[in-house]
Coordinates of C-alpha atoms in Angstrom, one line a residue:
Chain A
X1 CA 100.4 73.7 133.4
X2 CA 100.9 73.8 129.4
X3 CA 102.7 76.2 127.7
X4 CA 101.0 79.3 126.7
X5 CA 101.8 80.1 122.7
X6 CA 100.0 83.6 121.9
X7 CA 99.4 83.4 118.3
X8 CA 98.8 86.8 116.1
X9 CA 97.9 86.7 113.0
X10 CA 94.9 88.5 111.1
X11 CA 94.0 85.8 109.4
X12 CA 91.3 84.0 111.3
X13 CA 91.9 81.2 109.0
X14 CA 95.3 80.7 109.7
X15 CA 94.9 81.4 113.1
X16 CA 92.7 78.9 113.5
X17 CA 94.4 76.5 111.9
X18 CA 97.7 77.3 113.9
X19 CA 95.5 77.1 117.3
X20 CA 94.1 73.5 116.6
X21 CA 97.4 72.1 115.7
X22 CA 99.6 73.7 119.2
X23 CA 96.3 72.6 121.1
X24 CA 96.4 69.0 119.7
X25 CA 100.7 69.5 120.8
X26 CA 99.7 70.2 124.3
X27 CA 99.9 73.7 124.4
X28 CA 97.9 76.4 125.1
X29 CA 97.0 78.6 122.1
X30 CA 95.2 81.6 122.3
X31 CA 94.9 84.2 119.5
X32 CA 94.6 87.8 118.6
X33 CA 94.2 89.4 114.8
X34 CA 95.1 92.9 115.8
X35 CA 98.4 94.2 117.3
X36 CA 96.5 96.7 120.2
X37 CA 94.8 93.2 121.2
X38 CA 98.3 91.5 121.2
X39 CA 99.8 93.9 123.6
X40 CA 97.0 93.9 126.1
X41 CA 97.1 90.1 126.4
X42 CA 100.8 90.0 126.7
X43 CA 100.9 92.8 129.4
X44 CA 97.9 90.2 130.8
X45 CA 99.6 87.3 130.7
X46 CA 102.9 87.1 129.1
X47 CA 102.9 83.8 127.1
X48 CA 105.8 80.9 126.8
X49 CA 106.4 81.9 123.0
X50 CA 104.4 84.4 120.5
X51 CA 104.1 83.2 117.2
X52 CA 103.7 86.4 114.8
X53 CA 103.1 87.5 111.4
X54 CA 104.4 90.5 110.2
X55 CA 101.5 92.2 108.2
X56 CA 98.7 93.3 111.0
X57 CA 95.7 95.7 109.9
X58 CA 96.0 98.3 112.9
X59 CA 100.0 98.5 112.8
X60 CA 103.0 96.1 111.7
X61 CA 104.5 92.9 113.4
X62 CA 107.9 94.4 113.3
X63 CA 106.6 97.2 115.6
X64 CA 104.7 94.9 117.7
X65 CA 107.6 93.0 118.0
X66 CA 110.3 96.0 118.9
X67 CA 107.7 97.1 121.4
X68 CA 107.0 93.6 123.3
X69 CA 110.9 93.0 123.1
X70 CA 111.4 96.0 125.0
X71 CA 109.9 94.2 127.5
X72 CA 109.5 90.6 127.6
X73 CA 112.1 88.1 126.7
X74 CA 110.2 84.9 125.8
X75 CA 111.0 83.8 122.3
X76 CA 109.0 85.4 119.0
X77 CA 108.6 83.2 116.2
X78 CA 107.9 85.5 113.7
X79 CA 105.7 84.1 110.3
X80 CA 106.4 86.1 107.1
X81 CA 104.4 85.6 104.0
X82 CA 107.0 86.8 101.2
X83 CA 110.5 85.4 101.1
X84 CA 112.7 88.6 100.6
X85 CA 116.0 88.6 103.4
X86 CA 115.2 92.1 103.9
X87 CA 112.0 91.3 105.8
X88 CA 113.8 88.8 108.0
X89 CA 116.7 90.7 108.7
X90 CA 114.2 93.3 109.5
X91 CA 112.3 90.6 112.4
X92 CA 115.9 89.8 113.5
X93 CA 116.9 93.3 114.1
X94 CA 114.1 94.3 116.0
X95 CA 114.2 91.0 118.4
X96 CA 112.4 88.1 116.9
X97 CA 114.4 84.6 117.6
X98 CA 113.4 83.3 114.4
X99 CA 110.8 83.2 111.7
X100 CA 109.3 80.7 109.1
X101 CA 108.2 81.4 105.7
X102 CA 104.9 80.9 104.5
X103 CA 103.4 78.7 103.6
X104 CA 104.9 76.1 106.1
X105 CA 104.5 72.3 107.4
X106 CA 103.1 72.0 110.4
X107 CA 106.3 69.6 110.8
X108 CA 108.9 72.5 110.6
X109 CA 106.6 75.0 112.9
X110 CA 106.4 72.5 115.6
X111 CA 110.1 71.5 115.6
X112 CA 110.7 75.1 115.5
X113 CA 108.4 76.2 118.5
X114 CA 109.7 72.8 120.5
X115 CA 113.2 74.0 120.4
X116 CA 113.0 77.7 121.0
X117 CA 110.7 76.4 124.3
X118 CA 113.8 74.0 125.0
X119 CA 116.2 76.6 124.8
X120 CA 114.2 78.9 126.8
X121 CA 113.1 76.7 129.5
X122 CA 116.4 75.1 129.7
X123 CA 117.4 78.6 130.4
X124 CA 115.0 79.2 132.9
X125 CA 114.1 79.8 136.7
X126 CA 115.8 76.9 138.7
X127 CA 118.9 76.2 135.6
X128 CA 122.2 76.2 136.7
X129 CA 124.3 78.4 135.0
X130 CA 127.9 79.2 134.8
X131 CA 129.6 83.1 135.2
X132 CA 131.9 83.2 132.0
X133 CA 134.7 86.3 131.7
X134 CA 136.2 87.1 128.9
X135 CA 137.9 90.1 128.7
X136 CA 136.0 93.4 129.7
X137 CA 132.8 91.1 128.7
X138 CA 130.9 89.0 131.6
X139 CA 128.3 86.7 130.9
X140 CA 126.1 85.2 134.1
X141 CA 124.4 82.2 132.7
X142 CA 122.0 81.7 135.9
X143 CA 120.7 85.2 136.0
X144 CA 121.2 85.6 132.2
X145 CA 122.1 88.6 132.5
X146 CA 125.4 90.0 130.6
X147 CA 127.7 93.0 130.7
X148 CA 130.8 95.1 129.6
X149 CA 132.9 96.5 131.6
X150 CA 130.1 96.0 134.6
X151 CA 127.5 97.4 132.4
X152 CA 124.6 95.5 131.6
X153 CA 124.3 94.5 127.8
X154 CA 120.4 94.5 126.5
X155 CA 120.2 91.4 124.4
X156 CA 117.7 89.4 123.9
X157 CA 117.0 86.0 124.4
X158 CA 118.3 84.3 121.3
X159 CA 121.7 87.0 121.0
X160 CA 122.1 86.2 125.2
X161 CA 122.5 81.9 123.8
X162 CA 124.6 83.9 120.8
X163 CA 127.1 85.2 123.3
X164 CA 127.2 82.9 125.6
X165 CA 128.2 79.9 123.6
X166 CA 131.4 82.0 122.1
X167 CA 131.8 83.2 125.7
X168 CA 131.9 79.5 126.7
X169 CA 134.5 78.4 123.9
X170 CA 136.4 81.9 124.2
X171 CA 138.9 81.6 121.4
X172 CA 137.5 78.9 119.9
X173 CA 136.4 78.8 116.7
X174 CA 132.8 77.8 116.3
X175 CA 131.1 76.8 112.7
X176 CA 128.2 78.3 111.8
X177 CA 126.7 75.0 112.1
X178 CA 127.3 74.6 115.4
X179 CA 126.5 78.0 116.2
X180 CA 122.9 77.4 114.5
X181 CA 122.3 74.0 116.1
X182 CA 123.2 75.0 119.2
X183 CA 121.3 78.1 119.9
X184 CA 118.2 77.1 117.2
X185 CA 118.8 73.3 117.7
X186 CA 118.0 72.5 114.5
X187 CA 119.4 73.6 111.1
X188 CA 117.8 76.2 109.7
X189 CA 118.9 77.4 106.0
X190 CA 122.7 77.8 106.8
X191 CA 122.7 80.5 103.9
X192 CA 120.4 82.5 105.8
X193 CA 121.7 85.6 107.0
X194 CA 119.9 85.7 110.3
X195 CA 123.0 85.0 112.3
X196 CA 125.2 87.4 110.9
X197 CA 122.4 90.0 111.5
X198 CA 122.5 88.7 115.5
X199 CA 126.8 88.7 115.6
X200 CA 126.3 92.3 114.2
X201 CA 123.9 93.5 116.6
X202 CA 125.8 91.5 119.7
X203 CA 128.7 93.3 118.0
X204 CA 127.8 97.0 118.1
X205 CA 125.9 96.7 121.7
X206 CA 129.3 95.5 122.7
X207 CA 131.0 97.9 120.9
X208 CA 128.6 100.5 121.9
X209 CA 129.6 100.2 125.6
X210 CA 133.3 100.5 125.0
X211 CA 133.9 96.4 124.6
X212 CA 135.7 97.0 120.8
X213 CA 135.4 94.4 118.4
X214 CA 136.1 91.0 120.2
X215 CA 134.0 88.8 118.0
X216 CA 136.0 88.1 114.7
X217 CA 134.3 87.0 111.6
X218 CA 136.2 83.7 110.2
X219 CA 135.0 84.0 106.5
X220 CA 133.5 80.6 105.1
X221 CA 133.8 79.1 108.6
X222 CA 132.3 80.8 111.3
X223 CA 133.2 83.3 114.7
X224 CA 135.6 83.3 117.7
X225 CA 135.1 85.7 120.7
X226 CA 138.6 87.0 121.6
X227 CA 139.8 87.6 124.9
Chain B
X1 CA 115.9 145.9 48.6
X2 CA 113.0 146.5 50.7
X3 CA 110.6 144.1 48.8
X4 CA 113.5 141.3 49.0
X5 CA 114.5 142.3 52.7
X6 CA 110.5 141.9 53.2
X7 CA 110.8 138.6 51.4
X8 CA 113.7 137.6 52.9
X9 CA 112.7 138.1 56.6
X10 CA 108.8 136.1 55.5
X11 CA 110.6 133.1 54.4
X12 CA 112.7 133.7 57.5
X13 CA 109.8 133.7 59.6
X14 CA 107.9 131.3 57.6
X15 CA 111.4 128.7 58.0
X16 CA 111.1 129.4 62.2
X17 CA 107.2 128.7 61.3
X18 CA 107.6 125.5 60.0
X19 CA 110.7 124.8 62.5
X20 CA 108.7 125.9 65.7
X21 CA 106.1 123.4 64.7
X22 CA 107.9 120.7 64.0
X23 CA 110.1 121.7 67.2
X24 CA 106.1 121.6 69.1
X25 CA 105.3 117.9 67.1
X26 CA 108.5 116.8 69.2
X27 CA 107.1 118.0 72.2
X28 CA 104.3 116.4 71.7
X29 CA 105.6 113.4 70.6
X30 CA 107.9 112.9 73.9
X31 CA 104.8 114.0 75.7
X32 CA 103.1 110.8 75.0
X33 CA 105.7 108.7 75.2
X34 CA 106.5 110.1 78.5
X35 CA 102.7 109.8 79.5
X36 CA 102.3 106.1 77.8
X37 CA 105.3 105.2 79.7
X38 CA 103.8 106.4 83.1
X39 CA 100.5 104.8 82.5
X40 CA 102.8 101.6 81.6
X41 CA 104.6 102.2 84.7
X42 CA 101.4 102.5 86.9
X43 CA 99.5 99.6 85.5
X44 CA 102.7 97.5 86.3
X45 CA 103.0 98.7 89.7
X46 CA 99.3 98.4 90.0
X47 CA 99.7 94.6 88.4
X48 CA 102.6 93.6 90.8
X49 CA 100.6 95.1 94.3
X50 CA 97.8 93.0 93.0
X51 CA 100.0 90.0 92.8
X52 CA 102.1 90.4 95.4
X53 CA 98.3 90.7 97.8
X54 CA 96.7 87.9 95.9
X55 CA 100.2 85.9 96.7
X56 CA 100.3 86.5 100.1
X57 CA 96.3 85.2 100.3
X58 CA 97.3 82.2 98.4
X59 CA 100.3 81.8 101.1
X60 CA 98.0 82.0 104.0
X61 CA 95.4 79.5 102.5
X62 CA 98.3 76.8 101.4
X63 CA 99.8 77.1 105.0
X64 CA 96.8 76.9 106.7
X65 CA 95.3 73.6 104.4
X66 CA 99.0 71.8 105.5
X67 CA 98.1 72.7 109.2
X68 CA 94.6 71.1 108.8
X69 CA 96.0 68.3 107.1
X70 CA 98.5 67.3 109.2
X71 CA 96.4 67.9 112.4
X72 CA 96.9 65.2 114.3
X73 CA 93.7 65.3 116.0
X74 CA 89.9 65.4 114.8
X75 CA 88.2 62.5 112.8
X76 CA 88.6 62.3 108.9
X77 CA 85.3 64.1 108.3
X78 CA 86.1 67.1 110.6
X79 CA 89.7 67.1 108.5
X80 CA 87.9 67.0 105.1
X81 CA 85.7 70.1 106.5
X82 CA 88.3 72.0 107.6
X83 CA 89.7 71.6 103.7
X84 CA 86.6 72.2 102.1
X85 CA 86.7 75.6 104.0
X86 CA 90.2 76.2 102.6
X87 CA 88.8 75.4 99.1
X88 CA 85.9 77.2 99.7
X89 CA 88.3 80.6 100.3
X90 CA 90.1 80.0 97.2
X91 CA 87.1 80.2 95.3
X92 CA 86.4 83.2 97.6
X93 CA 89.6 84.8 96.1
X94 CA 88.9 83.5 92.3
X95 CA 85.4 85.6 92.6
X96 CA 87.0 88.6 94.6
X97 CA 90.2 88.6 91.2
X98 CA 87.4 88.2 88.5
X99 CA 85.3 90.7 89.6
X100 CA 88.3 93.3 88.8
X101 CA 88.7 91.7 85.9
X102 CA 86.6 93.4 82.6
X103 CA 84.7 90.8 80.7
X104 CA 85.2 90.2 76.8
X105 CA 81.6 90.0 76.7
X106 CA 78.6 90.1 79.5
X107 CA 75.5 87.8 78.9
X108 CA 73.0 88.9 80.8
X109 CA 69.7 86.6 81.0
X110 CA 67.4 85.9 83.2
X111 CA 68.3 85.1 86.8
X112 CA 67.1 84.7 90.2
X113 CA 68.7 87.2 93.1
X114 CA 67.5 84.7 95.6
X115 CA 69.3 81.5 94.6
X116 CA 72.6 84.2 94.1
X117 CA 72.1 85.0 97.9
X118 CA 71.6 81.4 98.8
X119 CA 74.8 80.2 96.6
X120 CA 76.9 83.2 97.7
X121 CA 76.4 83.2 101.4
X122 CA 76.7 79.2 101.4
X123 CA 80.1 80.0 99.6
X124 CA 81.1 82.3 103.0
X125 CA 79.5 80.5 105.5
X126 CA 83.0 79.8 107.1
X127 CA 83.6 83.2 107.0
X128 CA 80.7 84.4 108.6
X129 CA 81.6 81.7 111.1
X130 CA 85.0 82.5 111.9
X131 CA 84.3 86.3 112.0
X132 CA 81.5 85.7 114.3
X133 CA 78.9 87.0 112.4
X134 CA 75.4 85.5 112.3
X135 CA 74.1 86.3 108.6
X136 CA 70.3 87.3 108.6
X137 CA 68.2 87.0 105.1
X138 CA 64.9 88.6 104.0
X139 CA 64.8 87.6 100.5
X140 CA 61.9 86.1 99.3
X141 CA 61.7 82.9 97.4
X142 CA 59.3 84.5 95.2
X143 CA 61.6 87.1 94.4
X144 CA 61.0 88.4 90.7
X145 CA 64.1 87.6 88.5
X146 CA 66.5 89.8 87.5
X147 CA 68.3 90.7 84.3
X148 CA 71.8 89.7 84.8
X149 CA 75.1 87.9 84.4
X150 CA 74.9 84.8 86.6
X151 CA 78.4 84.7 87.3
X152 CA 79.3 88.5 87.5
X153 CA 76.4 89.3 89.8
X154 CA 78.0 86.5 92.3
X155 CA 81.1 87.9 92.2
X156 CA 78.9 91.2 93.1
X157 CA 77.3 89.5 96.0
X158 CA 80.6 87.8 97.2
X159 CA 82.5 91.6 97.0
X160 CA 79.6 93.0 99.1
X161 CA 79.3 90.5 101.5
X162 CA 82.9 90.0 102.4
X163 CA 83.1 93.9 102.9
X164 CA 80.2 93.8 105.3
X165 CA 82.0 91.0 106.9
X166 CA 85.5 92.8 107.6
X167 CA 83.4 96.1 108.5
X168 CA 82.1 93.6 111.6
X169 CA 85.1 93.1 113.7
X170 CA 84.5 90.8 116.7
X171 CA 81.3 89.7 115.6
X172 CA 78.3 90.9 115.0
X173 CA 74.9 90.9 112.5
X174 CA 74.8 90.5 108.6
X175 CA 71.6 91.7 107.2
X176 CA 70.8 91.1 103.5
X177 CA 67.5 91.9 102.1
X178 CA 66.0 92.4 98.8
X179 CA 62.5 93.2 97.5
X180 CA 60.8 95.0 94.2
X181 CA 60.7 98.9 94.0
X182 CA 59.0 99.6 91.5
X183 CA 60.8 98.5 87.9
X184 CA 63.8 97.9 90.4
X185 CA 64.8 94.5 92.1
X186 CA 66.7 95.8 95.7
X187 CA 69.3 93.8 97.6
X188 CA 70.6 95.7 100.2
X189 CA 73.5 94.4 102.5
X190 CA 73.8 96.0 106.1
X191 CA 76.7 95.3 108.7
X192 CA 76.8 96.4 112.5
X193 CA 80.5 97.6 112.3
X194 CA 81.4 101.1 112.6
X195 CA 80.5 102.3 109.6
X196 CA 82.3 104.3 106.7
X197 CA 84.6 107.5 107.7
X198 CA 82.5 110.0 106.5
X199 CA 85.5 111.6 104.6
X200 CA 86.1 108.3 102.8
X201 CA 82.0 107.7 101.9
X202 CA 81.6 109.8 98.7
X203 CA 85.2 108.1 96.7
X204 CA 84.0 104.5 98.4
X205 CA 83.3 103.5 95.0
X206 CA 86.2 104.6 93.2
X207 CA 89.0 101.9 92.7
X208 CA 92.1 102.0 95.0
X209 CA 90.2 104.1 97.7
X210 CA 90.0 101.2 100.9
X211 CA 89.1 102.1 104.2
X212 CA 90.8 99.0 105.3
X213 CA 94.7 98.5 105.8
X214 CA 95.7 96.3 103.6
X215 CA 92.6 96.7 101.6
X216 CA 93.4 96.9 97.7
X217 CA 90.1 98.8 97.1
X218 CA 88.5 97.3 94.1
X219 CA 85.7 95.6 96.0
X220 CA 83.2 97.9 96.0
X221 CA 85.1 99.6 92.4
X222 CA 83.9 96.5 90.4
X223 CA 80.5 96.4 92.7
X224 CA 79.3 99.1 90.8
X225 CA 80.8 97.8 87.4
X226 CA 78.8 95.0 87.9
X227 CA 75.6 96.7 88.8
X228 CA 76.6 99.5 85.6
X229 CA 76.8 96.7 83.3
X230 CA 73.4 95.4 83.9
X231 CA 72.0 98.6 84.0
X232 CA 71.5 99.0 87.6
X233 CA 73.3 101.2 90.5
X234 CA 74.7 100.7 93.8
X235 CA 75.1 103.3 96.7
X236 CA 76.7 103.2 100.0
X237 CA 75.0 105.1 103.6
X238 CA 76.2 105.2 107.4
X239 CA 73.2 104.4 109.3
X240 CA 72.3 106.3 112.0
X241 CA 73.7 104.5 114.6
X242 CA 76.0 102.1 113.9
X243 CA 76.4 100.6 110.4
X244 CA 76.5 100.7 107.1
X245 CA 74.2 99.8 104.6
X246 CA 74.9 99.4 100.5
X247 CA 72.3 99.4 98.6
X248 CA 72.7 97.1 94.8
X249 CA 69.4 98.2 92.3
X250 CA 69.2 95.7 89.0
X251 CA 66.6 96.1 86.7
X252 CA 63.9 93.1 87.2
X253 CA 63.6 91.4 84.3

């Protein structure tokens, strides 16, 4: 069965336009203009990847998205018309894996949508997955589940790939660049900031449940997770 | 001493006299600057929310024209549709931004209402499509003409229309009708959404007052500029149901 892409946007127009072009990819689109529609067809069906833009008339993408994330781990693609960082970071902070700024080419939305359905699926039921310690800080790539000090770590889907790649080269250091191909699989603008906003919430969850500070910022280069 | 003491203490109060008013002029003075400095402040702000909503329309049409372009699928004709629709919006948008705008000068002459209805719900006939509403016309071809600007009273016709659109989520009935009342041409516009808010029906025509999120609130605003400028009037009702119904009178020729 193909892929289920839940696209919100109220912008019929766009919509539309975003519907044809994942249908003539092979997945399966299906839209909704208004957040309260959103949620029900999510709680419905829970699609493969929600593609979302961040101005909605009944309330705002970022809410939609903190409330979904709460629940659902499948990746959120979130569309933003304006270009400002604080509108990304914003998405980022609140769980959205990525975002795109419009207007866009189809070309860079469906490379983006391909990879984050990679990365999830390749994360998926059935993967084989490693059990990574380091230090009080455990990551179990099969279940994807992750923890300090034996209790579980809420991260989402795109901080989980984050952690789990410095957990995998524990005091290593890893470039940005690898950082961003490996968990995006592409290179996004390396002077974005949406990875550092990740690392700092990985950071203070981890901190949060007595971990400290493992993950060291290596300025100009990239991070190492200490053991 | 008494008489000078006397004279003494008028010049005295003439000098705080003449100081208290200049002391008041000052006032005054930093008064208007402060006010014209407000009102530059507020048409700024105003300005930049109008550009930064016209920008993000702009965004949404430019990405969605790429898509449609780029569509693998679909034959060339069904490609060059979906772009004339695109098109079609940005003149949409170029109507909606010169209706708010005042003009230098308004010619009005002789037109016919009818062919404005035909031209205007031709222009939003991917609208309508996309919304799911199914437009329904009473307007007869025979329709005395009216006295009007051409161009403003599309941009009229395009405000009110779209409105009546938005008001229809998930589909519905547009009705537009017009006939002759007396010296009066009548094109009335009617959607089958939920209506107005009654608390928000008697500023409806004021600008910046939307009932829509996201709504900048000059739609129906430069409706009734339009209609003013031709000497005509335009008024908004709930019907009793379900629906709204706004009501545009022009003066027939």
């Amino acid at each position: 069965m193909s892929q289920s892409i839940l696209i919100v946007d109220d912008d019929l127009f766009l919509a539309e336009s975003l519907a044809r072009l994942l249908k003539a990819q092979g997945f399966r689109p299906r839209t909704a203009a208004r957040a309260g529609d959103a949620l029900a067809m999510v709680t419905q069906e829970p699609p493969d990847l929600m593609v979302l833009d961040i101005g909605l008339p009944d309330y705002d993408g970022v809410s939609l998205c903190r409330q979904v994330r709460a629940r659902h781990r499948f990746p959120i693609l979130m569309l933003t018309a304006r270009s400002e960082a604080m509108e990304k970071v914003v998405g980022l902070e609140v769980g959205a894996d990525d975002y795109i700024t419009k207007p866009f080419a189809a070309q860079e939305l469906r490379a983006r949508v391909r990879a984050h359905l990679r990365r999830a699926g390749e994360y998926g039921a059935g993967s084989v997955g490693r059990l990574i310690r380091v230090g009080p800080i455990q990551v179990d790539e099969e279940s994807r589940r992750a923890s300090v000090h034996g209790a579980p770590l809420d991260l989402t889907e795109t901080e989980f790939r984050i952690l789990a790649l410095l957990a995998a080269n524990a005091g290593r250091a890893l470039s940005r660049e690898r950082v961003f191909e490996e968990v995006w699989g592409y290179e996004i603008e390396f002077n974005s900031n949406s990875l550092e906003v990740l690392v700092y919430r990985i950071r203070n969850k981890i901190g949060r449940l007595g971990g400290g500070r493992p993950i060291t910022t290596l300025r100009g280069f990239g991070y190492r997770l200490d053991p | 001493m008494t008489t000078s003491g006397s004279s003494a203490s008028s010049q005295c109060g003439s000098g705080g006299e003449i100081e208290r008013e200049r002391h008041l002029a000052e006032l005054r003075e930093d008064l208007e600057r402060a006010r014209d400095l407000a009102l530059e402040r507020e048409k700024l702000a105003v300005t930049g929310t109008l550009a930064a909503a016209t920008a993000h329309d702009i965004r949404n049409i430019l990405s969605a024209l790429a898509l449609d372009l780029e569509a693998a699928e679909g034959s060339a004709e069904d490609r060059l549709r979906a772009v004339k629709r695109h098109f079609d919006r940005f003149n949409v948008l170029a109507h909606r931004l010169l209706s708010y705008a005042k003009p230098g000068r308004v010619t009005l002459a002789r037109m016919s209402g009818a062919d404005s209805v035909d031209r205007v719900l031709q222009l939003l006939s991917g609208h309508l499509a996309i919304s799911r509403v199914v437009p329904r016309v009473d307007v007869p071809r025979d329709l005395p003409r009216v006295l009007a600007d051409a161009g403003r009273f599309d941009h009229l016709l395009v405000n009110l229309v779209l409105n009546a659109i938005q008001a229809t989520t998930g589909g519905g009935t547009l009705d537009v009708a017009a006939r002759v009342e007396g010296p009066w041409i009548t094109v009335e516009v009617v959607d089958d959404g939920p209506g107005i808010p009654p608390e928000a029906l008697a500023r409806i025509f004021q600008p910046f007052s939307s009932t829509r999120v996201g709504g900048f609130g000059l739609g129906l605003y430069s409706c009734r500029e339009i209609a003013r400028e031709c000497g005509g009037t335009v008024e908004a009702e709930n019907l009793p149901v379900r629906g709204a119904r706004v009501t545009v009178r022009i003066p027939s020729q």
